[in-house]
Amino acid sequence: MCGIVGYVGNQPAAPILIEGLTRLEYRGYDSAGIAVMGPNGIRIVKRAGRVRELEAAVPKRFGGKTGIGHTRWATHGGPTDDNAHPHADAASKVCVVHNGIIDNASTLRDLLSTDGVQLRSETDTEVIAHLIARSTAATLEDAVLEALQSIEGTYGLAVIHVDFPGRILVARHGSPLILGVGDKEMFVASDVAALVRHTSQVVHLDDGDLATVTAAGFQTFTTDRRTTHKSPTSIEVSAHEYDADGYAHFMHKEIMEQPAAAERILRGRLDDRFGTAHLGGLNLDAREIRSVKRVKILGCGSAYYVGQLGASLIEEVARIPAEAEASSEFRYRNPVIESDTLYVAVSQSGETADTLLAVQEVKRKGGRVIGLINVVGSAIARECDGGLYLHAGPEVAVASTKALTNMALGFALLALQLGRVRDLSVSDGRRLIAGLRRIPADLEQILATEEELAVVAGSLADAESLFFVGRVRGFPVAREGAQKFKEISYRHAEAYQTGELKHGPLALISERVPTVAIVPSDELTDRNVAAMHEIEARKGPLVAVTHAEADLGSVAAVRVDVPKNEPELDSILLIVALQLLAYHAAVKLGHDVDKPRNLAKSVTVE
Ligand code: G6P
């Protein structure tokens, strides 16, 4: 959420900052700005809107080889030019960009105003620039530390100061920051996406770290001014993984990458001999697995819905009671943490504040947490006691697709391993392994039906309101389908348990309100068909996302057939058909699919 870039070196900073912001735009895209320090001081350009509007506003001759930039997702104050970062003090001596939230901003704003400081924005961030500018400390490091002492909240912060040219001071507390090490140049970013074109050598800062960054290198230190020594590590992702590769949208590219991503998460983790999965990173031995009495899954947004799918998989395959909860709720209800419960955090970014805080709450109370995380080395991954990486590759579109499919596969692997230590038979284990091995090909088959799905999506795009319904295993599928549809098409889409429709929402069904019904070919097909008849009787248009094997009788639904796998694994595939429905509806409506309004990819604030 919000993107930070910084550059110090021998090249003009502005184009590097703008390019970096373009790469980070998925983190927030309501306004953007840069500040560059040249021989005549700091110049700032900032604009409401997208990075391309900022780029158009930056003068051709915009000298200076040290600078910082920011792309914003508004928290305090609307998306206006004034509220865009960077923020400066009155004399533009100090300039800051910031991710996170300053909790005591209104107190600090009042104090500064009482002292005669004219605040120019409605943001929490602006106070930081004023506090640093007012410091009489002899060094930038001490001035920033002094300002941070007054601040309560979270920050990823980058600061430039006219009295200390050729230097960026950065600080991290709760919001990611990475340094990129170049040849006589250094980069700062909130995300490797902004760095991969310039360097593969990065330093991940930890909470509580500060760093002085100059063209010659970097020096890290702690809030009590102790010097620390951090060595760069190599990042494995290549720059082209952040390119759209000829696709109109990253979301489309990422949907299409799913067969390969699925291969990656399964590779080396399936054991035919014992009919189990090998997840060495769980850090749980057989005895510990046997003592698990309950599994609690924590995630947000789509990760939460896949968590529900994971819970049903674990309960069904491993016969351990399992449930998922939105991590945004969990922490606030003072949850009981049990030592025989296995907590599972699920997150693409590994940064989502609500999930990170939920993990910290569990750990503070002595619980054990494992993570299903995509971004290697991310904050949540580092906080967990163990887990498995999803290996989906970088995901840029705000609406998660390939990471989500790999989350579901991750849960299948986890359920298999837990199950085989408990009561799952070796033959059932082998059956599930065979099913998992078929998943990449099944995914290919779904993707091959894209044109038909686009036609169905076209028929749904004009509906004011839609229902997505599913029963038991199909309900998380319906929830995720509705989520995808609403977030990128801006149509109201609501998920319901199929059996609950008749207890209220059926009142809304009419010829203008279509229903997408999840109807796998399983022991519940008849029940689902009965519900579809009830919808049909109220003239509700129907789309059935189903299997060719399912007999829908006389229901006149538009059919979307996906390949049938094992019953426990079918949901993973049904979701993918819904991704394509949502994508093509949004394309038909002409929306900015990768950057849906008001949203952001990584939500690093509560
Ligand atoms: C945001 C995104 C969602 C995502 C959720 C959780 O709300 O817009 O697409 O599902 O965060 O993100 P995570 O990175 O934790 O999976």
XYZ file of C-alpha atoms and ligand atoms in Angstrom:
622
model
C 0.000 0.000 0.000
C 1.522 3.233 -1.188
C 4.840 2.955 -2.980
C 8.122 4.572 -2.042
C 11.156 5.028 -4.285
C 14.428 6.817 -3.742
C 17.587 7.318 -5.766
C 21.031 8.694 -5.023
C 23.845 8.390 -7.553
C 25.319 9.985 -10.645
C 22.306 9.880 -12.937
C 19.403 12.338 -13.100
C 17.030 11.117 -10.394
C 13.668 12.153 -11.850
C 13.339 9.566 -14.673
C 14.472 6.776 -12.331
C 11.933 7.835 -9.712
C 9.110 8.058 -12.253
C 9.944 4.636 -13.666
C 10.070 3.189 -10.164
C 6.716 4.716 -9.302
C 5.185 3.204 -12.431
C 6.360 -0.205 -11.211
C 4.889 0.411 -7.769
C 1.630 1.919 -8.909
C -0.299 -1.247 -8.058
C 0.325 -0.465 -4.399
C -1.725 2.723 -4.558
C -2.684 4.963 -7.413
C -4.699 7.976 -6.377
C -1.855 10.509 -6.496
C 1.911 10.597 -6.920
C 4.857 12.902 -6.515
C 8.628 13.285 -6.553
C 11.124 15.554 -4.808
C 14.589 16.010 -6.271
C 17.520 17.785 -4.660
C 19.605 19.884 -7.056
C 22.171 22.660 -6.605
C 19.373 25.150 -5.898
C 17.548 23.160 -3.290
C 14.656 20.704 -3.405
C 12.008 20.815 -6.135
C 8.742 18.978 -5.712
C 6.147 17.977 -8.289
C 3.019 16.127 -7.171
C -0.331 15.433 -8.729
C -3.642 13.806 -7.933
C -4.236 10.917 -10.337
C -1.934 8.390 -11.915
C 1.847 8.400 -12.312
C 1.462 9.220 -16.023
C -0.161 12.529 -14.996
C 2.779 13.246 -12.703
C 5.198 12.382 -15.478
C 3.488 14.861 -17.816
C 3.824 17.561 -15.148
C 7.564 17.086 -14.521
C 9.567 19.665 -16.523
C 12.032 18.295 -19.077
C 14.945 19.911 -17.274
C 14.522 18.665 -13.759
C 18.102 18.308 -12.535
C 19.309 16.654 -9.369
C 20.803 13.273 -8.610
C 19.164 12.634 -5.259
C 15.427 12.224 -4.922
C 12.434 10.470 -3.417
C 9.027 9.599 -4.837
C 5.698 8.210 -3.732
C 2.478 6.786 -5.147
C -0.395 7.010 -2.716
C -3.468 5.177 -1.452
C -5.224 7.785 0.640
C -5.733 7.273 4.368
C -5.721 10.772 5.897
C -7.118 13.333 3.469
C -8.524 12.791 -0.003
C -6.502 12.259 -3.172
C -5.551 15.873 -4.001
C -2.364 17.588 -5.210
C -1.779 19.003 -1.722
C -2.238 15.672 0.027
C 0.042 13.834 -2.385
C 3.540 13.030 -1.095
C 6.335 14.211 -0.833
C 5.600 16.599 2.006
C 7.945 19.402 3.020
C 8.366 21.990 5.754
C 7.534 25.630 4.960
C 11.019 26.408 3.641
C 11.226 23.144 1.658
C 14.402 22.243 3.503
C 13.137 18.802 4.452
C 11.095 16.515 2.274
C 9.561 13.181 3.239
C 7.626 10.295 1.733
C 5.872 7.918 4.087
C 3.905 4.676 4.126
C 1.912 3.732 7.199
C -0.166 5.753 9.621
C 0.883 8.243 12.288
C -1.658 7.552 15.026
C -1.026 10.744 16.994
C -1.039 12.957 13.896
C -3.933 15.125 15.015
C -2.237 15.912 18.355
C 0.990 16.731 16.535
C -0.855 18.851 13.973
C -2.484 20.848 16.804
C 0.865 21.330 18.541
C 2.531 22.508 15.343
C -0.358 24.852 14.508
C -0.218 26.360 17.990
C 3.447 27.047 17.339
C 2.548 28.934 14.174
C 3.363 26.219 11.629
C 1.080 26.447 8.590
C 0.055 22.939 7.560
C -0.549 22.644 3.856
C -2.187 19.231 3.658
C -4.677 17.107 5.566
C -2.219 14.230 5.872
C -0.645 12.606 8.892
C 2.694 12.558 7.038
C 3.257 16.284 6.792
C 3.978 16.562 10.532
C 7.115 14.447 10.070
C 8.677 17.002 7.700
C 7.974 19.845 10.130
C 9.286 17.924 13.125
C 12.557 17.118 11.345
C 12.928 20.712 10.102
C 12.490 22.056 13.666
C 15.203 19.840 15.077
C 18.451 21.541 16.020
C 20.390 18.262 15.897
C 23.720 18.450 14.093
C 23.125 15.448 11.833
C 20.236 14.303 9.695
C 20.309 10.987 11.521
C 19.795 12.661 14.894
C 17.148 15.040 13.536
C 15.111 12.113 12.169
C 15.537 10.103 15.366
C 14.393 13.095 17.389
C 11.289 13.491 15.226
C 10.501 9.780 15.420
C 10.469 9.975 19.196
C 7.341 12.158 19.007
C 5.617 9.835 16.573
C 3.268 6.974 17.390
C 2.264 4.716 14.549
C 3.795 2.881 11.661
C 6.149 4.084 9.002
C 8.309 3.310 6.067
C 9.987 6.672 5.673
C 12.451 8.310 3.286
C 13.807 11.788 3.975
C 15.992 14.268 2.088
C 17.323 17.497 3.575
C 18.977 20.461 1.801
C 21.641 20.722 4.505
C 22.711 17.126 3.835
C 22.930 16.789 0.041
C 23.556 13.448 -1.634
C 21.906 11.557 1.204
C 18.600 9.792 1.862
C 17.695 8.836 5.384
C 15.248 5.941 5.675
C 13.461 4.389 8.640
C 11.241 1.354 8.956
C 8.632 0.522 11.556
C 5.748 -1.621 10.319
C 5.964 -0.749 6.618
C 8.441 -2.479 4.311
C 11.563 -0.781 2.972
C 14.303 -2.238 0.821
C 17.634 -0.803 -0.286
C 19.013 -1.611 -3.729
C 22.778 -1.617 -4.084
C 24.146 -0.403 -7.429
C 27.528 0.642 -8.775
C 28.177 4.080 -7.234
C 24.427 4.482 -6.848
C 21.821 3.335 -4.365
C 18.089 2.828 -4.554
C 15.334 2.799 -1.965
C 11.956 1.148 -2.462
C 9.007 -0.239 -0.605
C 8.962 -3.242 -2.941
C 11.495 -5.070 -5.116
C 9.317 -4.359 -8.170
C 10.912 -0.909 -8.336
C 14.452 -2.265 -8.084
C 14.682 -5.276 -10.361
C 15.589 -3.222 -13.414
C 18.557 -1.638 -11.658
C 20.092 -4.228 -9.371
C 19.719 -7.725 -7.994
C 21.484 -6.848 -4.727
C 19.073 -5.794 -2.019
C 18.976 -5.213 1.709
C 15.697 -5.867 3.515
C 15.365 -3.513 6.440
C 13.728 -4.829 9.609
C 11.368 -2.979 11.893
C 13.380 -0.587 14.016
C 16.086 -0.166 11.362
C 17.222 3.163 10.000
C 19.747 3.673 7.221
C 21.822 6.453 5.750
C 21.990 5.991 2.006
C 24.505 7.739 -0.250
C 25.876 7.005 -3.730
C 28.821 5.260 -2.065
C 26.695 2.811 -0.078
C 24.604 2.518 3.041
C 24.941 2.367 6.777
C 22.228 0.836 8.938
C 21.637 1.695 12.572
C 19.046 1.277 15.306
C 16.833 3.790 17.056
C 19.341 3.905 19.914
C 22.002 4.890 17.356
C 23.835 1.558 17.378
C 25.447 0.773 14.032
C 24.307 -2.548 12.551
C 25.797 -4.563 9.725
C 23.526 -5.869 7.014
C 24.775 -7.578 3.902
C 22.969 -7.426 0.573
C 21.252 -10.574 -0.677
C 20.445 -11.489 -4.275
C 16.878 -11.359 -5.483
C 15.885 -14.191 -7.724
C 13.059 -12.571 -9.652
C 13.968 -11.213 -13.037
C 12.774 -7.889 -14.388
C 10.591 -9.451 -17.088
C 8.361 -11.071 -14.467
C 7.093 -7.572 -13.780
C 6.228 -6.938 -17.445
C 2.788 -7.486 -18.918
C 4.456 -9.499 -21.753
C 2.069 -8.343 -24.439
C -1.081 -9.014 -22.404
C -3.591 -6.177 -22.157
C -3.637 -6.566 -18.390
C -1.485 -8.102 -15.687
C -4.596 -9.860 -14.404
C -4.983 -11.646 -17.723
C -1.316 -12.597 -17.773
C -1.512 -13.880 -14.218
C -4.648 -15.936 -14.919
C -2.840 -17.508 -17.865
C 0.254 -18.259 -15.800
C -1.673 -20.512 -13.434
C -0.758 -23.913 -14.893
C 2.950 -23.063 -14.582
C 2.474 -21.578 -11.113
C 0.616 -24.710 -10.006
C 3.482 -26.879 -11.249
C 5.875 -24.816 -9.161
C 4.056 -25.160 -5.851
C 3.659 -28.916 -6.300
C 7.202 -29.581 -7.486
C 9.176 -31.790 -5.114
C 6.416 -31.840 -2.537
C 4.482 -34.989 -3.519
C 5.519 -38.386 -2.168
C 3.877 -41.272 -4.047
C 5.442 -43.968 -1.929
C 3.750 -42.890 1.271
C 0.869 -41.057 -0.413
C 1.718 -37.832 1.364
C 3.129 -34.347 0.917
C 6.536 -33.156 2.062
C 6.433 -29.715 3.554
C 9.717 -29.548 5.401
C 9.279 -25.879 6.224
C 6.303 -26.524 8.500
C 8.740 -27.296 11.303
C 6.242 -29.752 12.786
C 7.126 -33.364 13.502
C 4.599 -36.192 13.402
C 4.056 -36.080 17.148
C 3.292 -32.371 17.040
C 0.911 -32.843 14.111
C -0.928 -35.560 16.038
C -1.405 -33.228 18.972
C -3.146 -30.569 16.848
C -6.801 -30.439 17.925
C -7.951 -27.565 15.767
C -6.780 -25.458 12.832
C -7.510 -21.749 12.596
C -6.820 -19.948 9.337
C -6.320 -16.180 9.217
C -6.351 -14.015 6.095
C -7.989 -10.990 4.479
C -10.044 -10.465 1.347
C -9.567 -13.207 -1.202
C -7.006 -14.878 1.047
C -9.729 -15.218 3.697
C -12.113 -16.864 1.219
C -9.410 -19.284 0.134
C -8.778 -19.827 3.817
C -12.378 -21.017 4.115
C -11.739 -23.404 1.265
C -8.571 -24.532 3.048
C -10.476 -25.101 6.278
C -12.981 -27.354 4.554
C -10.131 -29.254 2.873
C -8.298 -29.773 6.160
C -11.439 -30.858 7.954
C -12.391 -33.254 5.169
C -8.973 -34.718 4.412
C -7.213 -34.544 7.780
C -10.367 -34.780 9.946
C -9.200 -31.913 12.152
C -11.852 -29.303 12.992
C -10.828 -26.231 11.008
C -12.200 -22.773 10.388
C -11.132 -19.514 8.816
C -11.568 -16.038 10.198
C -10.956 -12.609 8.668
C -7.767 -11.444 10.330
C -9.154 -7.897 10.352
C -11.680 -9.108 12.953
C -9.616 -11.614 14.875
C -7.336 -9.305 16.837
C -10.074 -7.027 18.053
C -12.063 -9.644 19.892
C -9.336 -10.710 22.299
C -9.263 -14.245 20.890
C -8.603 -17.275 23.059
C -5.324 -18.790 21.868
C -5.009 -22.515 22.484
C -1.726 -24.364 22.532
C -3.192 -27.342 20.654
C -4.548 -25.157 17.838
C -2.443 -24.742 14.716
C -2.805 -21.193 13.371
C -2.274 -20.670 9.653
C -1.702 -17.212 8.166
C -2.413 -16.917 4.454
C -1.266 -13.940 2.396
C 0.001 -13.197 -1.096
C 2.011 -10.118 -0.155
C 3.036 -11.205 3.321
C 2.519 -7.568 4.267
C -1.200 -7.188 4.981
C -1.293 -5.311 8.280
C -4.423 -7.005 9.614
C -2.925 -10.446 9.038
C 0.481 -9.467 10.398
C -1.100 -8.075 13.560
C -3.248 -11.191 13.953
C -0.112 -13.346 13.716
C 1.616 -11.185 16.302
C -1.399 -11.517 18.615
C -1.261 -15.315 18.340
C 2.474 -15.390 18.961
C 2.288 -12.979 21.870
C -0.115 -15.410 23.531
C 2.128 -18.389 22.873
C 0.351 -19.878 19.850
C 2.086 -21.583 16.951
C 1.600 -20.042 13.500
C 2.564 -21.343 10.103
C 2.306 -19.253 6.940
C 1.141 -19.828 3.375
C 2.843 -16.815 1.846
C 3.844 -15.840 -1.666
C 6.457 -13.126 -1.113
C 9.655 -14.665 0.192
C 11.126 -12.932 3.226
C 8.047 -10.750 3.732
C 7.046 -9.513 7.171
C 4.411 -12.203 7.818
C 6.675 -14.964 6.513
C 9.385 -13.857 8.897
C 6.995 -13.680 11.806
C 5.698 -17.255 11.367
C 7.169 -20.356 13.033
C 7.232 -22.185 9.706
C 5.188 -22.643 6.578
C 5.333 -23.024 2.856
C 5.988 -20.521 0.145
C 3.435 -20.415 -2.661
C 5.882 -19.933 -5.566
C 3.245 -18.184 -7.683
C 5.788 -15.580 -8.844
C 5.244 -11.825 -8.604
C 1.593 -10.819 -8.762
C 0.899 -7.274 -9.921
C -2.866 -7.037 -10.610
C -4.773 -5.938 -7.523
C -7.252 -8.799 -7.944
C -5.360 -11.910 -6.901
C -5.522 -14.940 -9.195
C -2.464 -17.167 -9.505
C -1.443 -16.577 -5.893
C -4.937 -17.546 -4.832
C -4.900 -20.780 -6.792
C -1.558 -21.595 -5.223
C -2.959 -20.805 -1.778
C -5.675 -23.377 -2.431
C -3.053 -25.875 -3.612
C -0.957 -25.056 -0.557
C -3.914 -25.948 1.640
C -4.362 -29.203 -0.280
C -0.713 -30.076 0.386
C -1.073 -29.156 4.037
C -4.280 -31.186 4.400
C -2.562 -34.150 2.770
C 0.436 -34.028 5.068
C -1.675 -33.530 8.204
C -4.087 -36.231 7.030
C -1.414 -38.822 6.392
C 0.005 -38.399 9.877
C -3.499 -38.969 11.175
C -6.226 -41.101 9.618
C -6.033 -40.608 5.863
C -5.276 -43.923 4.164
C -2.328 -44.318 1.849
C -4.684 -45.069 -1.054
C -6.656 -41.882 -0.453
C -3.365 -40.025 -0.172
C -2.279 -41.435 -3.526
C -5.666 -40.594 -5.050
C -5.249 -36.972 -3.976
C -1.683 -36.870 -5.260
C -2.877 -38.112 -8.637
C -5.570 -35.412 -8.560
C -3.037 -32.719 -7.701
C -0.806 -33.867 -10.561
C -3.742 -33.395 -12.951
C -4.399 -29.826 -11.785
C -2.014 -28.018 -14.202
C -3.580 -29.806 -17.187
C -7.086 -29.162 -15.838
C -6.197 -25.489 -15.515
C -5.017 -25.452 -19.142
C -8.351 -26.931 -20.141
C -10.294 -24.186 -18.333
C -8.136 -21.464 -19.846
C -8.780 -22.955 -23.294
C -12.506 -22.200 -22.849
C -11.832 -18.507 -22.340
C -13.807 -17.365 -25.372
C -16.970 -19.116 -24.199
C -16.491 -17.723 -20.710
C -16.104 -14.232 -22.179
C -19.519 -14.596 -23.832
C -21.108 -15.654 -20.528
C -19.323 -12.789 -18.766
C -20.770 -10.393 -21.335
C -24.258 -11.514 -20.409
C -23.579 -10.835 -16.707
C -21.780 -7.514 -17.104
C -24.931 -5.444 -17.472
C -26.688 -6.798 -14.392
C -27.063 -4.245 -11.614
C -26.807 -6.972 -9.036
C -25.868 -10.667 -8.986
C -25.901 -13.584 -6.607
C -23.167 -16.187 -6.395
C -24.353 -19.291 -4.579
C -22.607 -22.442 -3.477
C -23.131 -25.196 -0.960
C -20.532 -26.575 1.497
C -17.344 -26.896 -0.618
C -18.888 -24.589 -3.183
C -19.593 -21.734 -0.762
C -16.039 -20.350 -0.507
C -15.958 -20.617 -4.304
C -19.092 -18.469 -4.491
C -17.664 -15.956 -2.014
C -14.444 -15.560 -3.936
C -16.379 -15.406 -7.240
C -18.561 -12.572 -5.909
C -15.524 -10.776 -4.511
C -13.673 -10.869 -7.829
C -16.738 -9.807 -9.744
C -17.534 -6.837 -7.536
C -13.987 -5.547 -7.130
C -13.247 -5.196 -10.810
C -16.675 -4.831 -12.464
C -18.166 -2.567 -9.723
C -21.389 -4.547 -9.943
C -23.036 -5.493 -6.703
C -22.366 -9.219 -6.272
C -23.362 -11.112 -3.179
C -22.459 -14.630 -2.159
C -24.891 -16.889 -0.355
C -25.014 -20.453 0.801
C -27.335 -22.036 -1.753
C -29.676 -23.352 0.929
C -29.952 -19.922 2.568
C -31.274 -18.231 -0.551
C -34.829 -19.238 0.251
C -34.526 -17.748 3.743
C -34.462 -14.159 2.529
C -32.538 -13.138 -0.582
C -34.905 -15.009 -2.891
C -37.084 -11.895 -2.485
C -34.596 -10.057 -4.706
C -34.513 -12.583 -7.542
C -36.024 -11.321 -10.777
C -35.240 -11.393 -14.486
C -32.794 -8.522 -13.835
C -30.824 -10.317 -11.095
C -28.784 -13.260 -12.398
C -27.397 -15.995 -10.177
C -24.116 -17.796 -10.720
C -24.587 -21.199 -9.090
C -21.648 -23.419 -8.156
C -22.871 -26.922 -8.927
C -20.121 -29.544 -8.792
C -20.975 -33.071 -9.768
C -21.080 -34.572 -6.282
C -23.444 -35.899 -3.670
C -25.123 -32.462 -3.431
C -25.901 -31.941 -7.130
C -29.587 -32.775 -6.682
C -29.947 -30.288 -3.841
C -28.294 -27.618 -5.953
C -30.540 -28.395 -8.901
C -33.587 -28.025 -6.636
C -32.397 -24.562 -5.597
C -31.877 -23.607 -9.231
C -35.487 -24.556 -9.925
C -36.574 -22.188 -7.161
C -34.573 -19.387 -8.791
C -35.913 -20.220 -12.211
C -39.467 -20.147 -10.917
C -38.821 -16.483 -9.955
C -37.522 -15.769 -13.482
C -33.928 -15.396 -12.276
C -31.362 -15.945 -15.071
C -28.929 -18.721 -14.153
C -25.332 -19.567 -14.911
C -24.223 -22.945 -13.569
C -20.488 -23.400 -13.039
C -20.419 -27.147 -13.051
C -18.978 -30.365 -14.444
C -19.923 -32.083 -17.696
C -20.771 -35.089 -15.486
C -23.450 -33.145 -13.570
C -27.042 -33.805 -14.565
C -28.880 -30.513 -14.234
C -32.164 -32.052 -15.393
C -34.559 -29.559 -16.924
C -32.927 -26.415 -15.480
C -32.369 -23.932 -18.295
C -29.063 -22.604 -16.984
C -26.177 -21.399 -19.110
C -23.563 -24.047 -18.393
C -19.903 -23.457 -17.734
C -18.301 -26.906 -17.524
C -14.920 -27.216 -15.845
C -12.869 -30.422 -15.701
C -13.724 -32.778 -12.863
C -10.907 -33.701 -10.513
C -11.173 -35.381 -7.100
C -14.163 -34.087 -5.068
C -11.886 -32.519 -2.430
C -9.933 -30.624 -5.101
C -12.732 -29.524 -7.431
C -13.220 -26.123 -5.769
C -9.704 -25.069 -6.794
C -10.714 -25.382 -10.451
C -14.206 -23.924 -10.146
C -12.700 -20.672 -8.831
C -10.587 -20.246 -11.947
C -13.657 -20.193 -14.187
C -15.045 -17.404 -11.993
C -11.820 -15.403 -12.385
C -12.313 -15.390 -16.135
C -15.982 -14.399 -15.778
C -15.025 -11.421 -13.599
C -12.126 -10.437 -15.840
C -14.144 -10.426 -19.047
C -17.096 -8.612 -17.464
C -14.723 -5.857 -16.317
C -13.061 -5.687 -19.742
C -16.455 -5.392 -21.402
C -17.365 -2.566 -19.050
C -14.129 -0.796 -19.976
C -12.707 -0.704 -16.455
C -9.099 -0.390 -15.419
C -8.907 -4.072 -14.561
C -5.497 -4.046 -12.869
C -6.190 -1.003 -10.723
C -9.794 -1.104 -9.536
C -11.057 2.102 -7.995
C -10.403 2.709 -4.289
C -8.379 -0.490 -3.846
C -4.711 -1.374 -3.560
C -2.715 -4.550 -3.788
C -1.037 -4.663 -0.391
C -2.961 -3.144 2.449
C -0.322 -2.288 5.001
C -2.588 -0.207 7.217
C -5.264 -1.453 9.592
C -6.156 -6.469 -0.551
C -6.247 -6.883 -2.001
C -6.935 -8.237 -2.094
C -6.228 -9.260 -1.227
C -6.121 -8.790 0.218
C -5.207 -9.675 1.047
O -7.417 -6.150 -0.065
O -6.952 -5.913 -2.754
O -6.910 -8.676 -3.446
O -6.911 -10.471 -1.281
O -5.555 -7.484 0.261
O -3.904 -9.570 0.547
P -2.753 -10.589 0.870
O -1.523 -9.979 0.259
O -2.648 -10.674 2.377
O -3.103 -11.896 0.281
